[in-house]
PDB file of C-alpha atoms and ligand atoms in Angstrom:
ATOM      1  CA  UNK A   1      17.462 -43.295  21.310  1.00  0.00           C
ATOM      2  CA  UNK A   2      14.889 -41.880  23.693  1.00  0.00           C
ATOM      3  CA  UNK A   3      14.878 -38.464  25.243  1.00  0.00           C
ATOM      4  CA  UNK A   4      12.791 -38.049  28.376  1.00  0.00           C
ATOM      5  CA  UNK A   5      11.554 -34.514  28.959  1.00  0.00           C
ATOM      6  CA  UNK A   6      10.210 -32.968  32.161  1.00  0.00           C
ATOM      7  CA  UNK A   7       9.065 -29.400  32.869  1.00  0.00           C
ATOM      8  CA  UNK A   8      10.277 -27.970  36.191  1.00  0.00           C
ATOM      9  CA  UNK A   9       8.069 -25.129  37.449  1.00  0.00           C
ATOM     10  CA  UNK A  10      10.256 -22.278  38.704  1.00  0.00           C
ATOM     11  CA  UNK A  11       9.778 -18.637  39.753  1.00  0.00           C
ATOM     12  CA  UNK A  12       6.185 -17.455  39.328  1.00  0.00           C
ATOM     13  CA  UNK A  13       5.297 -18.988  35.960  1.00  0.00           C
ATOM     14  CA  UNK A  14       8.529 -20.137  34.264  1.00  0.00           C
ATOM     15  CA  UNK A  15       9.562 -23.603  33.211  1.00  0.00           C
ATOM     16  CA  UNK A  16      13.063 -24.982  33.142  1.00  0.00           C
ATOM     17  CA  UNK A  17      13.196 -28.277  31.221  1.00  0.00           C
ATOM     18  CA  UNK A  18      15.158 -31.345  32.283  1.00  0.00           C
ATOM     19  CA  UNK A  19      16.117 -33.724  29.463  1.00  0.00           C
ATOM     20  CA  UNK A  20      17.703 -37.102  29.737  1.00  0.00           C
ATOM     21  CA  UNK A  21      19.138 -39.212  26.946  1.00  0.00           C
ATOM     22  CA  UNK A  22      18.096 -42.709  27.969  1.00  0.00           C
ATOM     23  CA  UNK A  23      21.017 -44.666  26.538  1.00  0.00           C
ATOM     24  CA  UNK A  24      23.852 -42.596  27.990  1.00  0.00           C
ATOM     25  CA  UNK A  25      22.168 -41.037  31.032  1.00  0.00           C
ATOM     26  CA  UNK A  26      23.402 -37.638  29.822  1.00  0.00           C
ATOM     27  CA  UNK A  27      21.097 -34.848  30.969  1.00  0.00           C
ATOM     28  CA  UNK A  28      20.529 -31.242  29.947  1.00  0.00           C
ATOM     29  CA  UNK A  29      18.715 -28.434  31.686  1.00  0.00           C
ATOM     30  CA  UNK A  30      17.110 -25.687  29.605  1.00  0.00           C
ATOM     31  CA  UNK A  31      16.866 -22.152  31.062  1.00  0.00           C
ATOM     32  CA  UNK A  32      17.703 -22.816  34.745  1.00  0.00           C
ATOM     33  CA  UNK A  33      16.769 -19.573  36.496  1.00  0.00           C
ATOM     34  CA  UNK A  34      16.099 -20.814  40.034  1.00  0.00           C
ATOM     35  CA  UNK A  35      18.811 -22.882  41.709  1.00  0.00           C
ATOM     36  CA  UNK A  36      16.922 -24.818  44.402  1.00  0.00           C
ATOM     37  CA  UNK A  37      14.136 -26.501  42.379  1.00  0.00           C
ATOM     38  CA  UNK A  38      16.409 -27.080  39.407  1.00  0.00           C
ATOM     39  CA  UNK A  39      19.135 -28.711  41.519  1.00  0.00           C
ATOM     40  CA  UNK A  40      16.530 -30.834  43.317  1.00  0.00           C
ATOM     41  CA  UNK A  41      15.265 -32.140  39.960  1.00  0.00           C
ATOM     42  CA  UNK A  42      18.797 -32.762  38.678  1.00  0.00           C
ATOM     43  CA  UNK A  43      19.796 -34.591  41.862  1.00  0.00           C
ATOM     44  CA  UNK A  44      16.678 -36.761  41.767  1.00  0.00           C
ATOM     45  CA  UNK A  45      17.592 -37.896  38.239  1.00  0.00           C
ATOM     46  CA  UNK A  46      21.259 -38.245  39.148  1.00  0.00           C
ATOM     47  CA  UNK A  47      20.164 -40.720  41.813  1.00  0.00           C
ATOM     48  CA  UNK A  48      19.038 -43.013  39.005  1.00  0.00           C
ATOM     49  CA  UNK A  49      22.287 -42.747  37.084  1.00  0.00           C
ATOM     50  CA  UNK A  50      21.905 -39.462  35.209  1.00  0.00           C
ATOM     51  CA  UNK A  51      24.667 -36.893  34.858  1.00  0.00           C
ATOM     52  CA  UNK A  52      24.124 -33.252  33.944  1.00  0.00           C
ATOM     53  CA  UNK A  53      26.159 -32.554  30.811  1.00  0.00           C
ATOM     54  CA  UNK A  54      24.622 -29.395  29.341  1.00  0.00           C
ATOM     55  CA  UNK A  55      22.944 -26.155  30.332  1.00  0.00           C
ATOM     56  CA  UNK A  56      21.051 -24.797  27.310  1.00  0.00           C
ATOM     57  CA  UNK A  57      20.092 -21.114  27.270  1.00  0.00           C
ATOM     58  CA  UNK A  58      17.456 -19.713  24.892  1.00  0.00           C
ATOM     59  CA  UNK A  59      17.920 -15.993  25.569  1.00  0.00           C
ATOM     60  CA  UNK A  60      19.455 -13.496  27.947  1.00  0.00           C
ATOM     61  CA  UNK A  61      16.534 -12.615  30.247  1.00  0.00           C
ATOM     62  CA  UNK A  62      17.139 -13.213  33.955  1.00  0.00           C
ATOM     63  CA  UNK A  63      14.084 -15.473  34.290  1.00  0.00           C
ATOM     64  CA  UNK A  64      15.887 -17.903  31.932  1.00  0.00           C
ATOM     65  CA  UNK A  65      19.563 -17.663  32.937  1.00  0.00           C
ATOM     66  CA  UNK A  66      19.795 -16.539  36.574  1.00  0.00           C
ATOM     67  CA  UNK A  67      21.040 -19.850  38.038  1.00  0.00           C
ATOM     68  CA  UNK A  68      23.115 -21.053  35.071  1.00  0.00           C
ATOM     69  CA  UNK A  69      26.470 -20.181  36.639  1.00  0.00           C
ATOM     70  CA  UNK A  70      25.489 -21.741  39.968  1.00  0.00           C
ATOM     71  CA  UNK A  71      24.308 -24.953  38.288  1.00  0.00           C
ATOM     72  CA  UNK A  72      27.563 -25.140  36.313  1.00  0.00           C
ATOM     73  CA  UNK A  73      29.587 -24.630  39.496  1.00  0.00           C
ATOM     74  CA  UNK A  74      27.712 -27.452  41.225  1.00  0.00           C
ATOM     75  CA  UNK A  75      27.654 -29.955  38.348  1.00  0.00           C
ATOM     76  CA  UNK A  76      30.488 -29.164  35.933  1.00  0.00           C
ATOM     77  CA  UNK A  77      27.969 -29.028  33.065  1.00  0.00           C
ATOM     78  CA  UNK A  78      28.791 -26.953  29.977  1.00  0.00           C
ATOM     79  CA  UNK A  79      26.781 -23.836  29.161  1.00  0.00           C
ATOM     80  CA  UNK A  80      25.518 -23.517  25.577  1.00  0.00           C
ATOM     81  CA  UNK A  81      24.061 -20.251  24.299  1.00  0.00           C
ATOM     82  CA  UNK A  82      23.853 -17.892  21.359  1.00  0.00           C
ATOM     83  CA  UNK A  83      27.162 -16.598  20.019  1.00  0.00           C
ATOM     84  CA  UNK A  84      25.323 -13.400  19.086  1.00  0.00           C
ATOM     85  CA  UNK A  85      24.443 -12.807  22.743  1.00  0.00           C
ATOM     86  CA  UNK A  86      27.745 -13.710  24.393  1.00  0.00           C
ATOM     87  CA  UNK A  87      28.155 -10.210  25.816  1.00  0.00           C
ATOM     88  CA  UNK A  88      25.019 -10.560  27.935  1.00  0.00           C
ATOM     89  CA  UNK A  89      24.953 -14.285  28.771  1.00  0.00           C
ATOM     90  CA  UNK A  90      26.937 -16.185  31.417  1.00  0.00           C
ATOM     91  CA  UNK A  91      30.350 -17.290  30.074  1.00  0.00           C
ATOM     92  CA  UNK A  92      29.612 -19.818  27.334  1.00  0.00           C
ATOM     93  CA  UNK A  93      31.444 -23.122  26.988  1.00  0.00           C
ATOM     94  CA  UNK A  94      29.846 -23.561  23.558  1.00  0.00           C
ATOM     95  CA  UNK A  95      28.692 -20.508  21.572  1.00  0.00           C
ATOM     96  CA  UNK A  96      26.244 -21.534  18.850  1.00  0.00           C
ATOM     97  CA  UNK A  97      24.610 -20.135  15.738  1.00  0.00           C
ATOM     98  CA  UNK A  98      21.925 -21.153  13.270  1.00  0.00           C
ATOM     99  CA  UNK A  99      22.591 -24.650  11.959  1.00  0.00           C
ATOM    100  CA  UNK A 100      24.985 -25.701  14.715  1.00  0.00           C
ATOM    101  CA  UNK A 101      24.455 -29.084  16.358  1.00  0.00           C
ATOM    102  CA  UNK A 102      24.510 -29.740  20.100  1.00  0.00           C
ATOM    103  CA  UNK A 103      25.075 -33.339  21.266  1.00  0.00           C
ATOM    104  CA  UNK A 104      23.570 -34.883  24.392  1.00  0.00           C
ATOM    105  CA  UNK A 105      24.770 -38.473  24.566  1.00  0.00           C
ATOM    106  CA  UNK A 106      23.374 -39.978  21.374  1.00  0.00           C
ATOM    107  CA  UNK A 107      20.728 -37.262  20.985  1.00  0.00           C
ATOM    108  CA  UNK A 108      21.313 -34.270  18.753  1.00  0.00           C
ATOM    109  CA  UNK A 109      19.750 -30.817  18.701  1.00  0.00           C
ATOM    110  CA  UNK A 110      19.838 -28.335  15.854  1.00  0.00           C
ATOM    111  CA  UNK A 111      20.128 -24.676  16.762  1.00  0.00           C
ATOM    112  CA  UNK A 112      17.489 -22.474  15.149  1.00  0.00           C
ATOM    113  CA  UNK A 113      17.708 -18.682  15.370  1.00  0.00           C
ATOM    114  CA  UNK A 114      14.334 -17.428  16.539  1.00  0.00           C
ATOM    115  CA  UNK A 115      14.631 -13.682  17.061  1.00  0.00           C
ATOM    116  CA  UNK A 116      11.594 -11.570  17.865  1.00  0.00           C
ATOM    117  CA  UNK A 117      11.142 -11.620  21.635  1.00  0.00           C
ATOM    118  CA  UNK A 118      14.824 -10.673  21.848  1.00  0.00           C
ATOM    119  CA  UNK A 119      17.499 -10.305  19.196  1.00  0.00           C
ATOM    120  CA  UNK A 120      19.744 -13.342  19.496  1.00  0.00           C
ATOM    121  CA  UNK A 121      17.051 -15.660  20.844  1.00  0.00           C
ATOM    122  CA  UNK A 122      17.678 -19.280  19.833  1.00  0.00           C
ATOM    123  CA  UNK A 123      15.710 -22.532  20.016  1.00  0.00           C
ATOM    124  CA  UNK A 124      16.944 -26.121  20.243  1.00  0.00           C
ATOM    125  CA  UNK A 125      15.271 -28.737  18.036  1.00  0.00           C
ATOM    126  CA  UNK A 126      15.717 -32.437  18.822  1.00  0.00           C
ATOM    127  CA  UNK A 127      14.541 -33.950  15.536  1.00  0.00           C
ATOM    128  CA  UNK A 128      14.412 -37.574  16.698  1.00  0.00           C
ATOM    129  CA  UNK A 129      11.957 -36.956  19.542  1.00  0.00           C
ATOM    130  CA  UNK A 130      10.813 -34.482  18.059  1.00  0.00           C
ATOM    131  CA  UNK A 131      10.913 -31.631  20.584  1.00  0.00           C
ATOM    132  CA  UNK A 132      11.559 -27.898  20.364  1.00  0.00           C
ATOM    133  CA  UNK A 133      12.834 -25.819  23.287  1.00  0.00           C
ATOM    134  CA  UNK A 134      11.777 -22.383  22.198  1.00  0.00           C
ATOM    135  CA  UNK A 135      12.015 -20.153  25.290  1.00  0.00           C
ATOM    136  CA  UNK A 136       9.817 -17.097  24.836  1.00  0.00           C
ATOM    137  CA  UNK A 137       9.248 -17.406  21.078  1.00  0.00           C
ATOM    138  CA  UNK A 138       6.204 -19.679  20.710  1.00  0.00           C
ATOM    139  CA  UNK A 139       3.929 -20.371  23.680  1.00  0.00           C
ATOM    140  CA  UNK A 140       0.951 -22.657  23.753  1.00  0.00           C
ATOM    141  CA  UNK A 141      -1.819 -20.501  22.186  1.00  0.00           C
ATOM    142  CA  UNK A 142       0.438 -17.460  22.112  1.00  0.00           C
ATOM    143  CA  UNK A 143       3.847 -16.028  21.295  1.00  0.00           C
ATOM    144  CA  UNK A 144       6.417 -13.868  23.043  1.00  0.00           C
ATOM    145  CA  UNK A 145       6.173 -10.107  23.250  1.00  0.00           C
ATOM    146  CA  UNK A 146       8.320  -8.090  20.888  1.00  0.00           C
ATOM    147  CA  UNK A 147      10.767  -6.657  23.420  1.00  0.00           C
ATOM    148  CA  UNK A 148      13.746  -6.190  21.085  1.00  0.00           C
ATOM    149  CA  UNK A 149      12.917  -7.742  17.752  1.00  0.00           C
ATOM    150  CA  UNK A 150      10.445  -6.601  15.115  1.00  0.00           C
ATOM    151  CA  UNK A 151       7.112  -8.120  14.115  1.00  0.00           C
ATOM    152  CA  UNK A 152       8.836  -9.261  10.931  1.00  0.00           C
ATOM    153  CA  UNK A 153      11.496 -11.148  12.897  1.00  0.00           C
ATOM    154  CA  UNK A 154       8.967 -12.860  15.167  1.00  0.00           C
ATOM    155  CA  UNK A 155       6.723 -13.708  12.227  1.00  0.00           C
ATOM    156  CA  UNK A 156       9.688 -15.229  10.375  1.00  0.00           C
ATOM    157  CA  UNK A 157      10.624 -17.247  13.475  1.00  0.00           C
ATOM    158  CA  UNK A 158       7.067 -18.569  13.853  1.00  0.00           C
ATOM    159  CA  UNK A 159       6.851 -19.482  10.170  1.00  0.00           C
ATOM    160  CA  UNK A 160      10.040 -21.507  10.547  1.00  0.00           C
ATOM    161  CA  UNK A 161       8.816 -23.248  13.691  1.00  0.00           C
ATOM    162  CA  UNK A 162       5.519 -23.933  11.979  1.00  0.00           C
ATOM    163  CA  UNK A 163       7.380 -25.940   9.341  1.00  0.00           C
ATOM    164  CA  UNK A 164       8.557 -28.526  11.878  1.00  0.00           C
ATOM    165  CA  UNK A 165       6.739 -31.892  12.117  1.00  0.00           C
ATOM    166  CA  UNK A 166       3.174 -32.028  13.494  1.00  0.00           C
ATOM    167  CA  UNK A 167       4.142 -34.170  16.458  1.00  0.00           C
ATOM    168  CA  UNK A 168       6.871 -31.779  17.666  1.00  0.00           C
ATOM    169  CA  UNK A 169       6.587 -31.139  21.399  1.00  0.00           C
ATOM    170  CA  UNK A 170       6.583 -27.395  22.026  1.00  0.00           C
ATOM    171  CA  UNK A 171       8.566 -26.935  25.239  1.00  0.00           C
ATOM    172  CA  UNK A 172       8.236 -23.237  26.005  1.00  0.00           C
ATOM    173  CA  UNK A 173       9.486 -21.029  28.811  1.00  0.00           C
ATOM    174  CA  UNK A 174       6.275 -20.047  30.594  1.00  0.00           C
ATOM    175  CA  UNK A 175       2.931 -21.346  31.837  1.00  0.00           C
ATOM    176  CA  UNK A 176       0.921 -18.665  30.034  1.00  0.00           C
ATOM    177  CA  UNK A 177      -1.569 -20.988  28.365  1.00  0.00           C
ATOM    178  CA  UNK A 178      -4.709 -20.137  30.325  1.00  0.00           C
ATOM    179  CA  UNK A 179      -4.345 -16.389  29.786  1.00  0.00           C
ATOM    180  CA  UNK A 180      -3.365 -16.999  26.159  1.00  0.00           C
ATOM    181  CA  UNK A 181      -6.542 -19.050  25.709  1.00  0.00           C
ATOM    182  CA  UNK A 182      -8.722 -16.094  26.727  1.00  0.00           C
ATOM    183  CA  UNK A 183      -7.150 -13.975  24.016  1.00  0.00           C
ATOM    184  CA  UNK A 184      -7.230 -16.800  21.467  1.00  0.00           C
ATOM    185  CA  UNK A 185     -10.974 -17.275  22.069  1.00  0.00           C
ATOM    186  CA  UNK A 186     -11.508 -13.564  21.413  1.00  0.00           C
ATOM    187  CA  UNK A 187      -9.432 -13.724  18.233  1.00  0.00           C
ATOM    188  CA  UNK A 188     -10.922 -17.026  16.982  1.00  0.00           C
ATOM    189  CA  UNK A 189     -14.489 -17.113  18.349  1.00  0.00           C
ATOM    190  CA  UNK A 190     -15.682 -19.855  15.957  1.00  0.00           C
ATOM    191  CA  UNK A 191     -12.785 -22.285  16.406  1.00  0.00           C
ATOM    192  CA  UNK A 192     -14.268 -25.454  17.957  1.00  0.00           C
ATOM    193  CA  UNK A 193     -10.904 -27.145  18.509  1.00  0.00           C
ATOM    194  CA  UNK A 194      -9.773 -24.096  20.454  1.00  0.00           C
ATOM    195  CA  UNK A 195     -12.913 -24.090  22.596  1.00  0.00           C
ATOM    196  CA  UNK A 196     -12.306 -27.738  23.484  1.00  0.00           C
ATOM    197  CA  UNK A 197      -8.628 -27.071  24.209  1.00  0.00           C
ATOM    198  CA  UNK A 198      -9.534 -24.096  26.443  1.00  0.00           C
ATOM    199  CA  UNK A 199     -11.829 -26.305  28.544  1.00  0.00           C
ATOM    200  CA  UNK A 200      -9.068 -28.879  28.920  1.00  0.00           C
ATOM    201  CA  UNK A 201      -6.582 -26.170  29.943  1.00  0.00           C
ATOM    202  CA  UNK A 202      -8.949 -24.889  32.657  1.00  0.00           C
ATOM    203  CA  UNK A 203      -9.226 -28.443  33.965  1.00  0.00           C
ATOM    204  CA  UNK A 204      -5.452 -28.982  33.959  1.00  0.00           C
ATOM    205  CA  UNK A 205      -4.802 -25.711  35.772  1.00  0.00           C
ATOM    206  CA  UNK A 206      -7.520 -26.439  38.322  1.00  0.00           C
ATOM    207  CA  UNK A 207      -5.614 -29.641  39.094  1.00  0.00           C
ATOM    208  CA  UNK A 208      -2.297 -27.762  39.226  1.00  0.00           C
ATOM    209  CA  UNK A 209      -0.926 -29.585  36.171  1.00  0.00           C
ATOM    210  CA  UNK A 210       1.326 -28.078  33.478  1.00  0.00           C
ATOM    211  CA  UNK A 211      -0.423 -27.422  30.145  1.00  0.00           C
ATOM    212  CA  UNK A 212       2.847 -27.915  28.271  1.00  0.00           C
ATOM    213  CA  UNK A 213       4.430 -29.335  26.252  1.00  0.00           C
ATOM    214  CA  UNK A 214       1.874 -28.710  23.519  1.00  0.00           C
ATOM    215  CA  UNK A 215       1.944 -30.458  20.132  1.00  0.00           C
ATOM    216  CA  UNK A 216       2.781 -28.284  17.157  1.00  0.00           C
ATOM    217  CA  UNK A 217       0.048 -29.915  15.053  1.00  0.00           C
ATOM    218  CA  UNK A 218      -2.621 -28.819  17.544  1.00  0.00           C
ATOM    219  CA  UNK A 219      -1.095 -25.353  17.871  1.00  0.00           C
ATOM    220  CA  UNK A 220      -1.244 -24.899  14.123  1.00  0.00           C
ATOM    221  CA  UNK A 221      -5.037 -25.143  14.261  1.00  0.00           C
ATOM    222  CA  UNK A 222      -5.662 -23.169  17.486  1.00  0.00           C
ATOM    223  CA  UNK A 223      -2.827 -20.659  18.034  1.00  0.00           C
ATOM    224  CA  UNK A 224      -3.933 -17.330  16.500  1.00  0.00           C
ATOM    225  CA  UNK A 225      -0.329 -16.278  15.879  1.00  0.00           C
ATOM    226  CA  UNK A 226       0.383 -19.404  13.822  1.00  0.00           C
ATOM    227  CA  UNK A 227      -2.937 -19.011  11.993  1.00  0.00           C
ATOM    228  CA  UNK A 228      -2.267 -15.364  11.031  1.00  0.00           C
ATOM    229  CA  UNK A 229      -2.231 -15.454   7.224  1.00  0.00           C
ATOM    230  CA  UNK A 230       0.132 -12.494   6.739  1.00  0.00           C
ATOM    231  CA  UNK A 231       2.671 -10.289   8.473  1.00  0.00           C
ATOM    232  CA  UNK A 232       0.045  -7.514   8.669  1.00  0.00           C
ATOM    233  CA  UNK A 233      -2.426  -9.780  10.409  1.00  0.00           C
ATOM    234  CA  UNK A 234       0.288 -11.073  12.753  1.00  0.00           C
ATOM    235  CA  UNK A 235       1.252  -7.478  13.628  1.00  0.00           C
ATOM    236  CA  UNK A 236      -2.375  -6.532  14.281  1.00  0.00           C
ATOM    237  CA  UNK A 237      -2.878  -9.553  16.572  1.00  0.00           C
ATOM    238  CA  UNK A 238       0.347  -8.944  18.470  1.00  0.00           C
ATOM    239  CA  UNK A 239      -0.550  -5.326  19.274  1.00  0.00           C
ATOM    240  CA  UNK A 240      -4.156  -6.278  20.107  1.00  0.00           C
ATOM    241  CA  UNK A 241      -2.866  -8.841  22.590  1.00  0.00           C
ATOM    242  CA  UNK A 242      -0.397  -6.381  24.136  1.00  0.00           C
ATOM    243  CA  UNK A 243      -3.391  -4.346  25.372  1.00  0.00           C
ATOM    244  CA  UNK A 244      -5.750  -7.296  25.992  1.00  0.00           C
ATOM    245  CA  UNK A 245      -7.065  -7.885  29.528  1.00  0.00           C
TER     246      UNK A 245
HETATM  247 ZN1   ZN B 301      12.140 -13.515  27.949  1.00  0.00          ZN
HETATM  248 FE1   FE B 302      10.690 -15.327  30.035  1.00  0.00          FE
END
């Protein structure tokens, strides 16, 4: 059972993610917010025998859901999103909650509630790969802003994500890594692994390459929000970063 995973750059700095279960050819798109590049990626994979089965939505913001209805209309794929957010998501074909399982061919994802950036934000964890599609909850070297949820909710979500296996691919919703690295270096000035990672990120961006997915094991030693030892420290870091330039 292999899941291939590709980031699709959309809008100014978002990623949709195209997944394909190798055995069945079943594909899923996570957070399709821009019809043209997403459909081009889907059609390229369809040319080699793939079929879009699922549209997975992490949260209700327009930069994650804007093209979901259009992609469904063009492909017949089913939209999966948070039951708690049904009133502000496109019509859901499968409304999910914590602990629910989503099937993509022979691959399975567990739904994890990860509130904080928004209330009702969810993430999809494919344990076999392992890969986490976490929208605007955890970013490489950063985390989402607290737009609806509390610091406590985001901290709880990050603690749960942090308990996943070291080799989990963190497939997040934005290319924010380079800016996050500047803040992380200010927060963790003596972290050598971070300094090395920041140099690599600069190189990747100079070449126009995505810096994601990141590995959770690396994030645990360089992401200041995962390293925060307490809720108080997390809260202090989050408000420091909100004003950081
Ligand atoms: Zn968002
Ligand atoms: Fe976003």
